Short mmCIF file of C-alpha atoms and ligand atoms in Angstrom, two decimals:
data_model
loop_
_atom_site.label_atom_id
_atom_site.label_comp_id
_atom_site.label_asym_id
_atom_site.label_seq_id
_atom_site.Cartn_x
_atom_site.Cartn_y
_atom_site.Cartn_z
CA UNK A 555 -61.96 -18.98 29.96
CA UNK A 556 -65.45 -19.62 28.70
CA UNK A 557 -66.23 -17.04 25.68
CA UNK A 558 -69.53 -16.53 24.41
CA UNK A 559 -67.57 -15.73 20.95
CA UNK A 560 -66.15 -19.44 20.85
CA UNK A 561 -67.25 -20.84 16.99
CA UNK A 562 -68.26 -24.26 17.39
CA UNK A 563 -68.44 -26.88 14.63
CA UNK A 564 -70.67 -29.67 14.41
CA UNK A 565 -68.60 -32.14 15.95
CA UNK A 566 -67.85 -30.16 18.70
CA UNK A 567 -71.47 -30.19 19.89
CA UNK A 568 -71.32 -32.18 22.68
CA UNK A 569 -68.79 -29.63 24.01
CA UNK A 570 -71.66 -27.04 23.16
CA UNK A 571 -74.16 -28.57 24.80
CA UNK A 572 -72.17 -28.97 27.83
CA UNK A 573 -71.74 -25.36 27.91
CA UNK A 574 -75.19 -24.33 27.80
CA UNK A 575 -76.02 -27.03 30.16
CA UNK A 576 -73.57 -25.21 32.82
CA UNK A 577 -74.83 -21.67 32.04
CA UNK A 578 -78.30 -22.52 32.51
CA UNK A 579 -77.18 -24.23 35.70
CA UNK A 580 -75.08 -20.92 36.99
CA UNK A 581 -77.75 -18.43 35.80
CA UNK A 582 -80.76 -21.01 37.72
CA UNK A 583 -78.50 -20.98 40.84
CA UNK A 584 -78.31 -17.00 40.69
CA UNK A 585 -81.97 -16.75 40.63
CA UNK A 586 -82.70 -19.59 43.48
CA UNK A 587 -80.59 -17.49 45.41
CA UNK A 588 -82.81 -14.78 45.06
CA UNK A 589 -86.23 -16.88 45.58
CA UNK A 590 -84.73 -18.47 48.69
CA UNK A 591 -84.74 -14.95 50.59
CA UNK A 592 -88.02 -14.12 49.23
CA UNK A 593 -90.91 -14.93 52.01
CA UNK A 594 -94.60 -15.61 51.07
CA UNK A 595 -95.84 -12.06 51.72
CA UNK A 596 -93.11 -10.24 50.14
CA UNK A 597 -93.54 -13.19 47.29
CA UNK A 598 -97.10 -12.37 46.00
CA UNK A 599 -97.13 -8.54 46.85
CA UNK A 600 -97.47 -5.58 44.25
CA UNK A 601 -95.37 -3.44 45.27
CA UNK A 602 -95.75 -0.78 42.59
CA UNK A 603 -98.55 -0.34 40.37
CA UNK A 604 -96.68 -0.57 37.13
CA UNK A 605 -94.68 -4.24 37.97
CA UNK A 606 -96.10 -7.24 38.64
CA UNK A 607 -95.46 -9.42 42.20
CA UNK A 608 -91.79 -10.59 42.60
CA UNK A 609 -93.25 -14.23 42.89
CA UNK A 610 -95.11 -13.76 39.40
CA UNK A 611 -91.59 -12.96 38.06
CA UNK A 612 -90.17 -16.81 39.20
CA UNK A 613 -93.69 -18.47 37.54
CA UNK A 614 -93.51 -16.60 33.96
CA UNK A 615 -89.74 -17.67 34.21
CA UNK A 616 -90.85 -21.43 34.17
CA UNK A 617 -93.61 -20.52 31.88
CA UNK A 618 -91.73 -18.84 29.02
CA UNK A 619 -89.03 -21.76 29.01
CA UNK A 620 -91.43 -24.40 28.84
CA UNK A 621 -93.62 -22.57 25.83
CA UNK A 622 -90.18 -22.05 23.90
CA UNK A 623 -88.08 -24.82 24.83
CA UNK A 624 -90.52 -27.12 25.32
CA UNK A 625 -93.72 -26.78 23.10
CA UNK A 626 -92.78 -24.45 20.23
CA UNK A 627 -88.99 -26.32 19.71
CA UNK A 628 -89.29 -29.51 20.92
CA UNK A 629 -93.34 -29.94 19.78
CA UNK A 630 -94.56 -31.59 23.18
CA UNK A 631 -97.93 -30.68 25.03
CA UNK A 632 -97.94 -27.61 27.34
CA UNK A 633 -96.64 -28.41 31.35
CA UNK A 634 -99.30 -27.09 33.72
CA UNK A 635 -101.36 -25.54 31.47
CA UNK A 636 -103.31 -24.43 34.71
CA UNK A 637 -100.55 -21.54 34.78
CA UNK A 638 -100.67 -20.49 31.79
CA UNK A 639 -103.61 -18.03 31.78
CA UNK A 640 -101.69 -16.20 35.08
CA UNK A 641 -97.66 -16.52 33.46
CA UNK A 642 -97.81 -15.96 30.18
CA UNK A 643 -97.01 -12.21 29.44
CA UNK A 644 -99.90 -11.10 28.49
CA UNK A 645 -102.54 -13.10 30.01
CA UNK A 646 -104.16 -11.07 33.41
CA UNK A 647 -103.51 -7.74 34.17
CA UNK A 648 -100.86 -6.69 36.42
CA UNK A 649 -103.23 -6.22 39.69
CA UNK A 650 -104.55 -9.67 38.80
CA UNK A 651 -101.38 -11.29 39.56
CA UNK A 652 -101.09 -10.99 43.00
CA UNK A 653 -103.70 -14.61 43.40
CA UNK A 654 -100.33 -16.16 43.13
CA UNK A 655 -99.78 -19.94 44.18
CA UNK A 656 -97.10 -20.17 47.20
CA UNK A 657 -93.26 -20.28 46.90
CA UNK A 658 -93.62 -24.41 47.04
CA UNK A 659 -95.94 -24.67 43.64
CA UNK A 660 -93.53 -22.27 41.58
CA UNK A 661 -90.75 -23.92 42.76
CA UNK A 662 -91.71 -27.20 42.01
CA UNK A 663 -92.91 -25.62 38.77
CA UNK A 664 -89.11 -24.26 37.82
CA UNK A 665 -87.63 -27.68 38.57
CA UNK A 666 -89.83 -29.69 36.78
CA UNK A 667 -89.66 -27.62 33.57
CA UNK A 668 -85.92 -27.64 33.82
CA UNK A 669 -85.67 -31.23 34.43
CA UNK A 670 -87.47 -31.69 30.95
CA UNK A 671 -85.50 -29.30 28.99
CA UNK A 672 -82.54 -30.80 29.90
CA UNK A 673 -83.45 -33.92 28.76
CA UNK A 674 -84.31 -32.03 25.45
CA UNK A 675 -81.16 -30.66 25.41
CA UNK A 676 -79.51 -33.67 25.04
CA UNK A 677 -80.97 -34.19 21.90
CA UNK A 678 -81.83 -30.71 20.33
CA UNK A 679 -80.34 -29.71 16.99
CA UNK A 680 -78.47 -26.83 18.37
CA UNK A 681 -77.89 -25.67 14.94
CA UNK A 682 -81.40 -24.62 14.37
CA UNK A 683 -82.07 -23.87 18.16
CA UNK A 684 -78.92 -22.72 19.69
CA UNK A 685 -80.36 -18.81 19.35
CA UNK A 686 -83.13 -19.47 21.30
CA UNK A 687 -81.57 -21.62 23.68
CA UNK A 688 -79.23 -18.50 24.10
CA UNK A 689 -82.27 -15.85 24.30
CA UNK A 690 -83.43 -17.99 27.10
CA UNK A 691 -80.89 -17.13 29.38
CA UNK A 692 -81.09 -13.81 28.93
CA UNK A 693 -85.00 -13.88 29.32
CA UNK A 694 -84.54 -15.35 32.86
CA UNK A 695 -81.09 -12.97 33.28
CA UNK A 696 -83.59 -9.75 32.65
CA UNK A 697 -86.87 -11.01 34.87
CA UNK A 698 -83.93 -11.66 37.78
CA UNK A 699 -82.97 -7.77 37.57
CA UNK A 700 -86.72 -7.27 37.89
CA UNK A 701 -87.09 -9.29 40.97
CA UNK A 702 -83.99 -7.36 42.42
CA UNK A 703 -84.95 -3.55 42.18
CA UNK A 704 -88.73 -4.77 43.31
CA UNK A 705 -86.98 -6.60 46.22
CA UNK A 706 -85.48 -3.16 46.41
CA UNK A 707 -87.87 -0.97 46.24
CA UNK A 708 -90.61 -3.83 48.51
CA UNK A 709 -87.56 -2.97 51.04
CA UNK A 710 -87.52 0.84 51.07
CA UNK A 711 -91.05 1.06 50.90
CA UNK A 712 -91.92 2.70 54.03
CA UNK A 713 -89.27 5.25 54.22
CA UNK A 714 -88.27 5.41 50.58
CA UNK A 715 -84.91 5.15 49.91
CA UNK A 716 -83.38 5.86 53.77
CA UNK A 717 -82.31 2.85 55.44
CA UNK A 718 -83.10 0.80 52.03
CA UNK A 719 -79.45 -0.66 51.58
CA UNK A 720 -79.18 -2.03 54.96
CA UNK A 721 -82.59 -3.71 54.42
CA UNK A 722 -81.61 -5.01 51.08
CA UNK A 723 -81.27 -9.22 51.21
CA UNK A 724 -78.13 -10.15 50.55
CA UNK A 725 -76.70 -10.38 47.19
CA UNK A 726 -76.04 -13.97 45.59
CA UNK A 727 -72.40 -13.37 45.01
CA UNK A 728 -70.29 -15.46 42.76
CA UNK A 729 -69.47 -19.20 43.29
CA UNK A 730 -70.46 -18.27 47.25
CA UNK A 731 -67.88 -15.86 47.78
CA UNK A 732 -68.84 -13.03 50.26
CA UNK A 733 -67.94 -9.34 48.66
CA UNK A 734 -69.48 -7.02 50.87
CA UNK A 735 -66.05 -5.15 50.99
CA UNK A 736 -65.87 -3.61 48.00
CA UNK A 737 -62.58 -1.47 48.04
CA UNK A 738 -63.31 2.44 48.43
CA UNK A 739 -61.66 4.60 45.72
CA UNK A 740 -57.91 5.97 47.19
CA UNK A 741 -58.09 9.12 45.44
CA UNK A 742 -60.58 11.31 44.57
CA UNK A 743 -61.46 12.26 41.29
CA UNK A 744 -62.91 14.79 39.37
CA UNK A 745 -65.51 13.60 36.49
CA UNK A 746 -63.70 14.41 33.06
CA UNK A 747 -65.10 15.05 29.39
CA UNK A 748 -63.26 12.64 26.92
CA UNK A 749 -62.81 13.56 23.56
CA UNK A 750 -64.32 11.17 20.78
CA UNK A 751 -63.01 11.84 17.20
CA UNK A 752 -65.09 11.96 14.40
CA UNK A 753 -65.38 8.47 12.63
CA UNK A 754 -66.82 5.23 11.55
CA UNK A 755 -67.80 2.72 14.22
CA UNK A 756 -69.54 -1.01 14.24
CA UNK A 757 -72.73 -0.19 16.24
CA UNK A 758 -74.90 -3.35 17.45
CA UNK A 759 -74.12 -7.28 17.08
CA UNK A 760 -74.61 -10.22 15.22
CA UNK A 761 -73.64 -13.09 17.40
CA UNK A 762 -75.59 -15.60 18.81
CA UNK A 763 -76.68 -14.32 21.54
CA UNK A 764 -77.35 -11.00 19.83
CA UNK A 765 -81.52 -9.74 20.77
CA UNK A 766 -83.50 -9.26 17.51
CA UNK A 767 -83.21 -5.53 18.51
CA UNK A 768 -79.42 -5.96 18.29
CA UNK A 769 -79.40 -7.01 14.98
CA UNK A 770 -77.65 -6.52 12.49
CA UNK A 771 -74.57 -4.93 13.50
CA UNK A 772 -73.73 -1.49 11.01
CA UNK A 773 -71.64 0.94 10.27
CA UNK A 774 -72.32 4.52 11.88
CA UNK A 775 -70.66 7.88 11.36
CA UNK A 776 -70.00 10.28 14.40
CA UNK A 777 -68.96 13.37 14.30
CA UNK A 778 -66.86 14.07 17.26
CA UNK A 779 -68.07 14.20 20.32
CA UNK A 780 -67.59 14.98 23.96
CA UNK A 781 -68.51 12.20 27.01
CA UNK A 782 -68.42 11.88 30.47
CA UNK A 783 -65.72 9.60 31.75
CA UNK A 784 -67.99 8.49 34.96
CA UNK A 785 -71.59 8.34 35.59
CA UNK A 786 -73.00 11.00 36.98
CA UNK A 787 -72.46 10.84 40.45
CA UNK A 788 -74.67 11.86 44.07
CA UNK A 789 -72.13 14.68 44.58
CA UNK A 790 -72.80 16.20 40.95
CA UNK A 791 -76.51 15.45 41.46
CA UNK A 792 -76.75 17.02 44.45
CA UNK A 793 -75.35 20.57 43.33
CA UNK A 794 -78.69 20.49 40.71
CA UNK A 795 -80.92 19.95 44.04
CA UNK A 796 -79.41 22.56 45.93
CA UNK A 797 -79.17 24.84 42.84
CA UNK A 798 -83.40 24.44 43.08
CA UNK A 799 -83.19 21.84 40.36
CA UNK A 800 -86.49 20.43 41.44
CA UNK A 801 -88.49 23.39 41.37
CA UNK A 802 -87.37 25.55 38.69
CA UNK A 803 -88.61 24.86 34.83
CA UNK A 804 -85.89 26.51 33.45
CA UNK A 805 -83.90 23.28 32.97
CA UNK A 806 -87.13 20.99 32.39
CA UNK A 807 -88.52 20.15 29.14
CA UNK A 808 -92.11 20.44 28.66
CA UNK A 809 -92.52 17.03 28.76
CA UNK A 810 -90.55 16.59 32.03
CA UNK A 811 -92.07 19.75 33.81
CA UNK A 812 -95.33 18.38 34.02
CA UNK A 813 -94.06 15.00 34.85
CA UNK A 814 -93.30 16.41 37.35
CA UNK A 815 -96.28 18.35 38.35
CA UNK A 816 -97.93 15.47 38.30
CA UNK A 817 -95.00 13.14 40.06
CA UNK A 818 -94.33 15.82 43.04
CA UNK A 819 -90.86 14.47 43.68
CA UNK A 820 -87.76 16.40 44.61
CA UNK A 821 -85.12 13.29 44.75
CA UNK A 822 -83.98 10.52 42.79
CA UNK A 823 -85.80 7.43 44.09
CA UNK A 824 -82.86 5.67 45.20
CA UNK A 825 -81.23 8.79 47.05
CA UNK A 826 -79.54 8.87 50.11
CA UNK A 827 -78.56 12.19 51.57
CA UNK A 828 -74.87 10.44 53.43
CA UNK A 829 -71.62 11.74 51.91
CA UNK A 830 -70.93 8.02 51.92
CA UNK A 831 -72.63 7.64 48.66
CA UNK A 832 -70.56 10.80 47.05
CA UNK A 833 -68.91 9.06 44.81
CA UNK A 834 -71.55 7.03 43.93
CA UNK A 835 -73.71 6.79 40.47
CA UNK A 836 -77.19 8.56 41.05
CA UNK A 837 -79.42 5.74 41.14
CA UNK A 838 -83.44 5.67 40.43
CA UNK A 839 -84.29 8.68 37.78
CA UNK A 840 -86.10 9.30 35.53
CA UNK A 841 -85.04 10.14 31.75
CA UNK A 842 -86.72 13.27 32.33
CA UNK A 843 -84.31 14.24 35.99
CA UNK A 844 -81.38 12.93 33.78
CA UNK A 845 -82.35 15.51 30.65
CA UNK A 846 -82.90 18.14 33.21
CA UNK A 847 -79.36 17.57 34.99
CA UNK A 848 -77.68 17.75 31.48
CA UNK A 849 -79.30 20.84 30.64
CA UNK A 850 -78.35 22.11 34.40
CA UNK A 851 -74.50 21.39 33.64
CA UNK A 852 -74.57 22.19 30.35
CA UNK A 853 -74.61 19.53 28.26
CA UNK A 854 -76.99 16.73 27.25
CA UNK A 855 -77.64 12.86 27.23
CA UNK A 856 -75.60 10.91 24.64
CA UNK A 857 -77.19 9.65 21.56
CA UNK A 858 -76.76 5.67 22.03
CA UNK A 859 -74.74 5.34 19.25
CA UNK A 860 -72.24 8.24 21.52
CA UNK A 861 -72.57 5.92 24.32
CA UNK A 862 -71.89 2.54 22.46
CA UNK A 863 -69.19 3.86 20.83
CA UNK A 864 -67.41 5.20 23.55
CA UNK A 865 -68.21 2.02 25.09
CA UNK A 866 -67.33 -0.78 22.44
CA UNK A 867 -65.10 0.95 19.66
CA UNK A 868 -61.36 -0.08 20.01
CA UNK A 869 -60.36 2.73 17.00
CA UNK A 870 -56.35 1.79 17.19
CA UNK A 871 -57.59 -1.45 15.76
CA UNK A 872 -60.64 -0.79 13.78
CA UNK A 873 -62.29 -3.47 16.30
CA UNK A 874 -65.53 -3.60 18.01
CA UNK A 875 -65.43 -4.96 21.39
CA UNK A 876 -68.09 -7.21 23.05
CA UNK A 877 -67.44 -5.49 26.65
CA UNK A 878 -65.52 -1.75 27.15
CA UNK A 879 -62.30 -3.66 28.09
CA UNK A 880 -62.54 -6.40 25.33
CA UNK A 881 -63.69 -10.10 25.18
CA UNK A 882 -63.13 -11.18 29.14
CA UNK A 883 -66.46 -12.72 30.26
CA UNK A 884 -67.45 -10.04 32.82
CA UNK A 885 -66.04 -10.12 36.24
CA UNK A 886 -66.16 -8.69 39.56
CA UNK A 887 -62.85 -6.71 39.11
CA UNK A 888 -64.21 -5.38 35.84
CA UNK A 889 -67.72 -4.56 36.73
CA UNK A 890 -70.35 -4.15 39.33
CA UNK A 891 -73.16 -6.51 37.68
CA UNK A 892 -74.69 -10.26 38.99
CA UNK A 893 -76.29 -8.68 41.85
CA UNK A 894 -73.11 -9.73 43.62
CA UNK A 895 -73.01 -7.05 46.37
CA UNK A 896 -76.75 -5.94 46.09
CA UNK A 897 -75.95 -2.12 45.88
CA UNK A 898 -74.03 0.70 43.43
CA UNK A 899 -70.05 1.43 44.05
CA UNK A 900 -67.96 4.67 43.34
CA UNK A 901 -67.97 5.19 39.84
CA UNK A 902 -63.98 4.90 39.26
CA UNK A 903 -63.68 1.45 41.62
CA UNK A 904 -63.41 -0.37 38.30
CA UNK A 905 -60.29 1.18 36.43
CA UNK A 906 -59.88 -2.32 34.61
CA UNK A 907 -63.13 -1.85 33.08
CA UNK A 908 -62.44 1.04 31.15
CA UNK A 909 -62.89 1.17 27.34
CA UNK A 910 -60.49 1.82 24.86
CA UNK A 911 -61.41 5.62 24.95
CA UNK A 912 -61.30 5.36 28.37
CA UNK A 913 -64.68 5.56 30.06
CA UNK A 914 -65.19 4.01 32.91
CA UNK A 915 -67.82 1.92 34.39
CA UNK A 916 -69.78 1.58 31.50
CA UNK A 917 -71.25 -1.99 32.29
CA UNK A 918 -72.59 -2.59 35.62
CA UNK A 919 -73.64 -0.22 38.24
CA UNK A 920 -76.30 1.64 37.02
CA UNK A 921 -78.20 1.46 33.54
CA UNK A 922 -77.70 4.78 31.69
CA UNK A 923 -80.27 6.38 30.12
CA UNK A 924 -79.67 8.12 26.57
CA UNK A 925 -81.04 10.45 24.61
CA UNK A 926 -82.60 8.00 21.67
CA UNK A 927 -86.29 6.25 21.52
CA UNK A 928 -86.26 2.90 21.24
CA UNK A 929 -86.77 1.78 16.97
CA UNK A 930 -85.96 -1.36 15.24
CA UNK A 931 -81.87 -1.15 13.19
CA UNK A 932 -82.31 -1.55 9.31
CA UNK A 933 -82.86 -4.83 8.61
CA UNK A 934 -84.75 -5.66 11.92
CA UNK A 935 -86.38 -8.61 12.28
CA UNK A 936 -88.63 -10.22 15.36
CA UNK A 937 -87.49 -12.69 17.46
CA UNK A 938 -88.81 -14.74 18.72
CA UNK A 939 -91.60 -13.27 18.78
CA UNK A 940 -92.73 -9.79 18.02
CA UNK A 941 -93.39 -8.56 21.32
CA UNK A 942 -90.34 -8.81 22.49
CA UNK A 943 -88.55 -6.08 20.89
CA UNK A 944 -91.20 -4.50 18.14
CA UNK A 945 -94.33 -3.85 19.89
CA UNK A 946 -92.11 -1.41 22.21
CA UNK A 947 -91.12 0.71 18.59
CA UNK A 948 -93.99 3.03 19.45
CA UNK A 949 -91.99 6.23 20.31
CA UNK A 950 -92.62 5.97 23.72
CA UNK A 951 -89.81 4.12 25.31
CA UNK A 952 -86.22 5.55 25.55
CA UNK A 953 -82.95 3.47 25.23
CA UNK A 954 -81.13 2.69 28.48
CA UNK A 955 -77.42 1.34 27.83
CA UNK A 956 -74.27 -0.51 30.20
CA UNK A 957 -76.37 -3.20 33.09
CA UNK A 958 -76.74 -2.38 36.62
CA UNK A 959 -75.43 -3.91 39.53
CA UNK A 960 -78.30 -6.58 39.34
CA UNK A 961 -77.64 -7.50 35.67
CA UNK A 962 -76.73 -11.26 35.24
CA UNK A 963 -73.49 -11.09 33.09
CA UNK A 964 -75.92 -12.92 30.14
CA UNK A 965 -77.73 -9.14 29.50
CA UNK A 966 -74.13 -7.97 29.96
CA UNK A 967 -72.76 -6.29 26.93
CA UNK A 968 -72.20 -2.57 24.77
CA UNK A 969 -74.17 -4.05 22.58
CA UNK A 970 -77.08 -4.52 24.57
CA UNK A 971 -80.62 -2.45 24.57
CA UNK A 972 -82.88 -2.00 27.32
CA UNK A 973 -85.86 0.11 27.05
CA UNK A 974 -88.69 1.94 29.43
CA UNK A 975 -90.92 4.78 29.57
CA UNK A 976 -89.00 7.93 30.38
CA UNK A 977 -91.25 8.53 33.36
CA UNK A 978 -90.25 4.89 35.26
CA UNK A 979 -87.22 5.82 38.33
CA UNK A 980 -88.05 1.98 39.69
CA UNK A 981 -85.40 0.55 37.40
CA UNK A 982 -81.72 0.93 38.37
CA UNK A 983 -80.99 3.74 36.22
CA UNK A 984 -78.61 7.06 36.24
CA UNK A 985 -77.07 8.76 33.36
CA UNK A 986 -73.80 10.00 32.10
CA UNK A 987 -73.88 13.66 29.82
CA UNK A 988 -72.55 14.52 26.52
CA UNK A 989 -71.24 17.40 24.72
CA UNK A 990 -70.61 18.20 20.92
C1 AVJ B 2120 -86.27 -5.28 28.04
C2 AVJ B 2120 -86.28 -5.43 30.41
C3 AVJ B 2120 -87.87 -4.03 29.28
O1 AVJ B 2120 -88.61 -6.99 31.37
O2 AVJ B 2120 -90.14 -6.02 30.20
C4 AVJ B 2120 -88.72 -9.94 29.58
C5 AVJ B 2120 -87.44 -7.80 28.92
N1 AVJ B 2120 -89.23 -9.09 27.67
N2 AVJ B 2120 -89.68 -10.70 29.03
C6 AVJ B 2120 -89.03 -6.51 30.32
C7 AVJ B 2120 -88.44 -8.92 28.73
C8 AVJ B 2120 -89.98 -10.19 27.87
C9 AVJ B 2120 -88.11 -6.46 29.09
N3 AVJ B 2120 -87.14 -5.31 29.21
FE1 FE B 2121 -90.73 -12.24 29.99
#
């Protein structure tokens, strides 16, 4: 079993190198698979005001490994600079990407950059480079979820959300097995409070492939604490739409009432009114519809030290675990993630993913939002550069914790932070609740 926590010494290098070699070349086929089903229309369209064109998504990915890999590690002159101005991130303005060249030039653009980086890699001292060699994965892992919920939403544009999952392209699987059967859950279930008691815990990561934003790993207190076993599922959600959730401000903040106002919406994004989906994770809210459901039932988002806890700390052991269930490379039996089926499952088909506590279906699925802003740990430092992580510590992004269903297993983690605006429903998002 490949692990990501294997310590390699110098001589085993060549063993290293043959490792990253092979993850670049899974993660590459993952997102060919994507651009394959991707036609030219679809390719250079905006489909929402706030994201860039799916095809811009495939060009920054060849961009961003060429400036890193490339020029800044390996010191040689820029490949295309012609694309530079349009891929890097914050060269033209969103609207402005859309002059896109076709599928052929980007492809031929991905290939060639890879070609050369392998050749680099042969020769790279990995012990000065291996981190960023690592955060490159993950940098193509994260702008492949993008591609897949603006595939999504490109697909569900006309009626918004009916019909979407059947118009959905395929997913990419894993090593080209088909998985569109995903077993339904035999028993019903009714989502359960676990109790968390009051202790220390090892929130965040300092591993290789941990994100500057990770970093370091530290010691946190928690009193105890109450959490949701499951997501919050369609059934649950539903009860706050038919109890008038969407049009009363009782259970709003201010904040999220005039989001609303201004938003007019009375539905996740994502929904679809078929019992089918009961036991499903809501999918496509907003931090603001996920603070007003807590407040509806009662309770309220975890903090995402609550949620990474639950998630990561084995307390029999005093151990912190790299995924809920331990230090298995994710898999299909453990978690919906990889964009393997292409849509969410019930929130208790993955009893072997539970955590120690025993939550369930904490990676995978949906993202889940929490209750925290996004801010730098003690200690933070950029990397590689400081708009990846620090230019977003402005107080106006909220942490989102677990994967999706589209996250490449590289982004996989408890550790893991992803951040957005607490307005944005486009990303693959839903919630689970807290209670002290
Ligand atoms: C962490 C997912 C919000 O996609 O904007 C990609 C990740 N940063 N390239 C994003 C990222 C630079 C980022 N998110
Ligand atoms: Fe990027």
């Amino acid at each position: 079993m490949k692990s990501s926590s294997i310590k390699f010494r110098a001589s085993d290098r060549p063993q290293q190198r043959h490792q990253l070699k092979e993850w670049y070349e899974q993660c590459r086929q993952g997102t060919l698979a994507i651009f394959e089903q991707v036609d030219e229309e679809t390719f250079r369209a905006q489909v929402h005001p706030d994201f860039s064109p799916v095809g811009w998504h495939f060009g920054h990915i060849a961009y961003t490994e060429s400036l890193w890999l490339r020029e800044r590690s390996a010191g040689l002159a820029p490949l295309f600079p012609e694309h530079r101005r349009l891929f890097m991130a914050d060269g033209l303005p969103k609207c402005d990407r859309v002059k896109l060249p076709g599928k052929a030039v980007i492809r031929h653009y991905l290939d060639t950059v890879r070609k050369e980086i392998f050749q680099i890699l042969e020769t790279i001292d990995l012990d000065r480079h291996e981190r960023l060699w690592r955060w490159m994965l993950q940098h193509e892992s994260q702008h492949c979820e993008t591609i897949a919920f603006l595939l999504q939403l490109s697909g569900s544009r006309d009626e918004l959300g009916a019909g979407s999952r059947e118009k959905r392209v395929g997913g990419v699987g894993e090593a080209g097995e088909e998985n569109t059967h995903y077993p339904l859950p035999t028993t019903n279930y009714q989502n359960q409070m676990i109790k968390i008691p009051a202790g220390y815990f090892e929130q965040g990561s300092n591993t290789t492939d941990a994100l500057d934003n990770e970093r370091p790993a530290h010691q946190v207190y928690l009193d105890t604490y109450w959490i949701d076993r499951y997501p919050v599922t369609c059934a649950e959600y539903r009860l706050f739409m038919k109890a008038g959730g969407y049009h009363n401000p009782v259970w709003w903040s201010e904040n999220g009432w005039q989001w609303l106002q201004r938003e007019q919406i009375a539905r996740p994004l994502y929904w679809l009114e078929d019992p089918q989906y009961d036991n499903h994770p809501v999918c496509g809210v907003s931090w603001y519809e996920a603070e007003a459901y807590a407040k509806f039932a009662d309770k309220r988002l975890p903090t995402e030290a609550e949620w990474e806890k639950a998630a990561s700390w084995d307390a029999l052991n005093s151990h912190h675990r790299t995924y809920p269930w331990g230090e298995i490379e994710p898999n299909l039996d453990r978690c919906n993630h990889n964009y393997a089926i292409a849509q969410t499952t019930p929130v208790n088909a993955h009893p072997n993913g539970r955590s120690a506590y025993g939550c369930e279906d904490m990676l995978g699925n949906v993202w889940e939002w929490t209750a925290c802003v996004f801010d730098g740990y003690a200690g933070f430092a950029s990397y590689p550069y400081t708009g990846y992580s620090q230019v977003y510590f402005d107080g106006q992004h909220q942490v989102l914790k677990g994967g999706s269903w589209a996250t490449r297993p590289w982004a996989l983690r408890a550790s893991f932070r992803n951040w957005y605006h607490p307005g944005v429903r486009q990303i693959l998002a839903g919630f689970r609740c807290a209670k002290k």
